Coordinates of C-alpha atoms in Angstrom, one line a residue:
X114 CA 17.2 -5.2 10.3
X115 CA 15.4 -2.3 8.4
X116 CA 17.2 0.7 7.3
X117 CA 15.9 4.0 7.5
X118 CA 17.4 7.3 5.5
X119 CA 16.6 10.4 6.8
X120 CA 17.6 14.2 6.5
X121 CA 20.5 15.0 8.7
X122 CA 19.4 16.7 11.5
X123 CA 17.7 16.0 14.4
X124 CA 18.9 13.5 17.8
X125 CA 17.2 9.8 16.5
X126 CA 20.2 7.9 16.6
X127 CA 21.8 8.9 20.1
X128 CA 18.9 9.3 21.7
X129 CA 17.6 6.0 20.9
X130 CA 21.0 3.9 21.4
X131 CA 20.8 4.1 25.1
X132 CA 16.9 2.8 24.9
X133 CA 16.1 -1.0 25.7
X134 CA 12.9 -1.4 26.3
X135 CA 10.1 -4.5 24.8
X136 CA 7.9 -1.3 23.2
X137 CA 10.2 0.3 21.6
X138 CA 12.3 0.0 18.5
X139 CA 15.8 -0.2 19.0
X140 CA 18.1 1.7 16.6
X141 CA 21.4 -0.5 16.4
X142 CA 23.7 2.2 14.3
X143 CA 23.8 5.6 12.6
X144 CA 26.2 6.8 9.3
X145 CA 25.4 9.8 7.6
X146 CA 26.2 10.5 4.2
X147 CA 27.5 14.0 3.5
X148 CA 27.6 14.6 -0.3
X149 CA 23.3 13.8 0.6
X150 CA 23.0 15.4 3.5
X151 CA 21.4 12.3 4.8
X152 CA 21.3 10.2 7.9
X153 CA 21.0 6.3 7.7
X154 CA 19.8 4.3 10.4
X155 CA 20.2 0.7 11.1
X156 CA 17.0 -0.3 12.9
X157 CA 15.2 -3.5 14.4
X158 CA 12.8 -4.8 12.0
X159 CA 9.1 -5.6 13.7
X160 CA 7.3 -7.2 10.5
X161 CA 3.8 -6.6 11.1
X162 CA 1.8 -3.3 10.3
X163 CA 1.0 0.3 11.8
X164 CA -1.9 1.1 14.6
X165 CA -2.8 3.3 12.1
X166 CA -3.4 0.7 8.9
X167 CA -5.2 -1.8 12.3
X168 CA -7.3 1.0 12.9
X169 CA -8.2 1.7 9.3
X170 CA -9.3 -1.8 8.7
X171 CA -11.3 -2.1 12.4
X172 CA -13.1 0.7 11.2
X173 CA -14.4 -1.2 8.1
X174 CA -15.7 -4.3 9.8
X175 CA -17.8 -2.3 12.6
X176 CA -20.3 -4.8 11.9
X177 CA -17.9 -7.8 13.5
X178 CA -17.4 -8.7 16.9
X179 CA -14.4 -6.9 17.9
X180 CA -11.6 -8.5 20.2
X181 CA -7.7 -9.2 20.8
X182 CA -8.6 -12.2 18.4
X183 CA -9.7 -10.5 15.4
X184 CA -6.9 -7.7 16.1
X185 CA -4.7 -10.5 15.5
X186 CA -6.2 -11.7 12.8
X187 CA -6.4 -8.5 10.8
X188 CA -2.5 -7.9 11.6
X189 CA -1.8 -11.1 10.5
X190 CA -3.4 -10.3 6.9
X191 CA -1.7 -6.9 7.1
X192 CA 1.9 -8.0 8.0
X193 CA 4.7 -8.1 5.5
X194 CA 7.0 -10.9 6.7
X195 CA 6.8 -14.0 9.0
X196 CA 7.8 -12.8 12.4
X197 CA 10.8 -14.8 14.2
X198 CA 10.1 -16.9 17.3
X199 CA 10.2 -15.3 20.7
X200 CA 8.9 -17.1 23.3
X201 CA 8.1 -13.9 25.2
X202 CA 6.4 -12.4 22.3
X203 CA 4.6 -15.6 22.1
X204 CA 2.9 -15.0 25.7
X205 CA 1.6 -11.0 24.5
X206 CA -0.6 -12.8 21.5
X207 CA -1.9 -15.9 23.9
X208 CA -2.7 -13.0 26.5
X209 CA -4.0 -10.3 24.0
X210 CA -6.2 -13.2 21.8
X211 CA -8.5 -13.8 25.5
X212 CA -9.5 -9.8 25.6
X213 CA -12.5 -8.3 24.3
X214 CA -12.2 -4.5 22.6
X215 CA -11.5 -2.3 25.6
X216 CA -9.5 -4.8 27.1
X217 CA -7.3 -4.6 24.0
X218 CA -7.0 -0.7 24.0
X219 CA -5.9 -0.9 27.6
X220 CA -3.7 -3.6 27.4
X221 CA -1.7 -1.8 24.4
X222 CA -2.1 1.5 25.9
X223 CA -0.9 0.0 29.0
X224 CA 2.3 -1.2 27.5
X225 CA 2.9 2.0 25.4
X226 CA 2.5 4.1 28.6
X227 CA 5.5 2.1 30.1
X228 CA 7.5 2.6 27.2
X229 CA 6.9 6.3 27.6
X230 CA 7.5 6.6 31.1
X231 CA 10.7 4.4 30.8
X232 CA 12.0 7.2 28.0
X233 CA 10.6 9.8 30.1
X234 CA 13.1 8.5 32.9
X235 CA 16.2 8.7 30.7
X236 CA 15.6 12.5 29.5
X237 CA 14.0 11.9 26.5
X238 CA 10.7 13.1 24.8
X239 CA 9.3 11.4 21.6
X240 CA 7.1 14.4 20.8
X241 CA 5.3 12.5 17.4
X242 CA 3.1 9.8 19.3
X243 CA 0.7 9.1 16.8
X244 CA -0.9 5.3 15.4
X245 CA 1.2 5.4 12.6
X246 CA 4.4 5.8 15.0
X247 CA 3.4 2.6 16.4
X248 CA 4.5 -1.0 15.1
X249 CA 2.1 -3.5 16.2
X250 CA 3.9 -7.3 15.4
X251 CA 2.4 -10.5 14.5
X252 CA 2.6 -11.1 18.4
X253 CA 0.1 -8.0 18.8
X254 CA 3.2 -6.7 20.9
X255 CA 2.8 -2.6 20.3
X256 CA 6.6 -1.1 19.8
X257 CA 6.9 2.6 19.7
X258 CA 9.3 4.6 16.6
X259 CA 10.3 6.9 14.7
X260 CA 11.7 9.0 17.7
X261 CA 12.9 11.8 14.9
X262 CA 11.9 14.5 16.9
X263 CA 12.5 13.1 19.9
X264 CA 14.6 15.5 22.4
X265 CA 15.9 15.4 25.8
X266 CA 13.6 18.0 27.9
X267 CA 16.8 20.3 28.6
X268 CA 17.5 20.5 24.6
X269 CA 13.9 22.0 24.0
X270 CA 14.9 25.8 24.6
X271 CA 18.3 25.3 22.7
X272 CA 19.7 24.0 19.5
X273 CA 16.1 21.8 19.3
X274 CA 14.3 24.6 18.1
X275 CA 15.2 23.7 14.8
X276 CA 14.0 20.1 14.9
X277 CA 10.8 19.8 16.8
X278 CA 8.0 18.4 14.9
X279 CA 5.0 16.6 15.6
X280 CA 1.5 16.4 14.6
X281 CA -1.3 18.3 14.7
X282 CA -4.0 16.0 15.0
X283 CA -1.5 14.5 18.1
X284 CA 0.0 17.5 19.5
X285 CA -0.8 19.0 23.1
X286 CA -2.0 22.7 23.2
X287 CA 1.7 23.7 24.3
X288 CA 3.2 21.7 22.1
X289 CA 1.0 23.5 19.1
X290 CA 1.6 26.6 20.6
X291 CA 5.6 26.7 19.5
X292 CA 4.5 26.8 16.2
X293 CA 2.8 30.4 17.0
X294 CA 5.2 33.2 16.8
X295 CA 3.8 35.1 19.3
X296 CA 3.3 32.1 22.2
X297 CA 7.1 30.3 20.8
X298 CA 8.9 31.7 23.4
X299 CA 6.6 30.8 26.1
X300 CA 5.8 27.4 24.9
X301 CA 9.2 26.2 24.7
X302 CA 9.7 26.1 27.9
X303 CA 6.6 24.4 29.2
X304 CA 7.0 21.1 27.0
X305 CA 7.9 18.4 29.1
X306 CA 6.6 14.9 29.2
X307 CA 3.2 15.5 29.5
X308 CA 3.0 16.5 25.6
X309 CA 3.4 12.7 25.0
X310 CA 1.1 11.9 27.5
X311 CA -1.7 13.8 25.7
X312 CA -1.2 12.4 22.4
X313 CA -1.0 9.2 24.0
X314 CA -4.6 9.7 25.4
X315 CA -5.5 11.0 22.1
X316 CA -4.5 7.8 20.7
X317 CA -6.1 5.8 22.7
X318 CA -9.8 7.8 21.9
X319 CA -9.1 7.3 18.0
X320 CA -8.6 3.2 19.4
X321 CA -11.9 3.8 21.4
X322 CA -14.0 5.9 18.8
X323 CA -12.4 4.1 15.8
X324 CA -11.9 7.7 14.3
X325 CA -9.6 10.8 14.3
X326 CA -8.6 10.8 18.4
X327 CA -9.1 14.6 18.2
X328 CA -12.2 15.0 16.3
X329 CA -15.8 14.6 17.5
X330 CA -18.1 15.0 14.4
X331 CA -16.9 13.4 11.7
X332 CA -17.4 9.1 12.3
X333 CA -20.5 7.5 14.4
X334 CA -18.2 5.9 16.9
X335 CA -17.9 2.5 17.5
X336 CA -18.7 2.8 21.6
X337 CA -21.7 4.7 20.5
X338 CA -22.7 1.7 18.4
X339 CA -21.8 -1.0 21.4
X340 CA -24.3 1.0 24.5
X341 CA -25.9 -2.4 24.7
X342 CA -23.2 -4.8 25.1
X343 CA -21.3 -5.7 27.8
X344 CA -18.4 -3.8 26.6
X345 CA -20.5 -0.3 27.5
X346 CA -19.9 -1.1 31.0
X347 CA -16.3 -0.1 31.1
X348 CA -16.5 2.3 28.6
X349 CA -16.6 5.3 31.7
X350 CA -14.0 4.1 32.7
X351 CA -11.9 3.9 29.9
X352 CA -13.0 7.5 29.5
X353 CA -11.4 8.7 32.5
X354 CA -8.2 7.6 32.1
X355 CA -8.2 9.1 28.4
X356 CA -9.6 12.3 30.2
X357 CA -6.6 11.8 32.2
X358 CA -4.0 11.5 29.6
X359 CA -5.3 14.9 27.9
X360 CA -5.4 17.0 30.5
X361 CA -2.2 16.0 32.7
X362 CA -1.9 17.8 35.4

């Protein structure tokens, strides 16, 4: 397990009991500590590393052929502890270590997109989806956390307007707007789950680009370095479901 101590406030805990799903983190028990004023949470460990360390490191070996395999292999150098045997686990890296690049981003966007929609189902918003909010094990299997702002839709124009968070680089214009006295109002009440569904797409453009998912200027992206391979090919594609994600309709 891997405990995690937090300030006490927000709906982690209760929200995520009630959520079983491959891709995302399961929370197992809450205490909270009252002389601290802290919550602590006993979570599922997923040895491994971030999205967001993978990415960093992708981004140095541009010069590589790029694949499931050598996602592996970079998250095996990254991870902390040996991961435990799981035979279903076991299929995701066989499966993920036969796809090139853009297979890769849509086979993890793919799985993170179900793990949204199954929280979506149940009432509840994660509201920080972001690479370093996502575990990716020795198995490659992605697993969504850190659900501390996470909210059930109905909460958003009540007692949550104390706790939502987020961030910027992530967030969806409505979603940036509560954080602007004069559109607050307003805002609150239009977040739903399309906010995750644009930082998901903006996600998967920093996976694409190999860069900040929101920013255009500042890294020579890796698809613009790949216009000759086969990998091009699919690129518009890819692009149109990212498209997608950011403006949901």
């Amino acid at each position: 397990v891997a405990i995690k101590i937090s300030a006490n406030f927000g709906e982690e805990a209760r929200t995520m009991a009630h959520l079983e799903h491959d891709n995302i983190v399961k929370v197992f028990s809450e205490s909270v500590d009252i002389r601290a004023d802290r919550r602590i949470l006993c979570m599922q460990y997923v040895p491994g590393t971030t999205l967001e360390r993978l990415l960093s490191e992708l981004a140095k070996q541009l010069t590589e052929t790029l694949n499931g395999a050598h996602l592996l292999r970079i998250t095996d150098s990254l991870s902390t502890a040996p991961a435990a045997f799981s035979p279903s686990a076991l299929k995701d890296r066989e499966i993920l270590s036969t796809l090139d690049y853009v297979e890769s981003v849509l086979w993890i966007g793919t799985r993170l997109a179900d793990a949204l929609a199954y929280a979506h189902q149940r009432g509840v918003l994660h509201l920080d989806v972001k690479p370093g909010n996502v575990m990716i094990s020795p198995y490659g299997r992605p697993l969504l956390t850190d659900f501390n702002v996470a909210l059930s839709p109905k909460a958003v124009g009540g007692r949550a307007r104390q706790v939502i968070g987020g961030t910027v680089n992530y967030m969806a214009p409505e979603h940036e707007a509560i954080f602007n006295p004069e559109t607050r109002e307003s805002a609150l009440q239009k977040i739903d789950h399309r906010a995750d569904i644009f930082s998901l797409g903006a996600v998967l453009r920093e996976m694409m680009n190999l860069r900040d998912g929101t920013k255009k200027d500042n890294a020579t992206s890796w698809t613009a370095r790949a216009k000759e391979t086969e990998l091009a090919r699919t690129e518009k594609e890819v692009q149109s479901v990212i498209t997608s994600c950011l403006d949901p309709r």
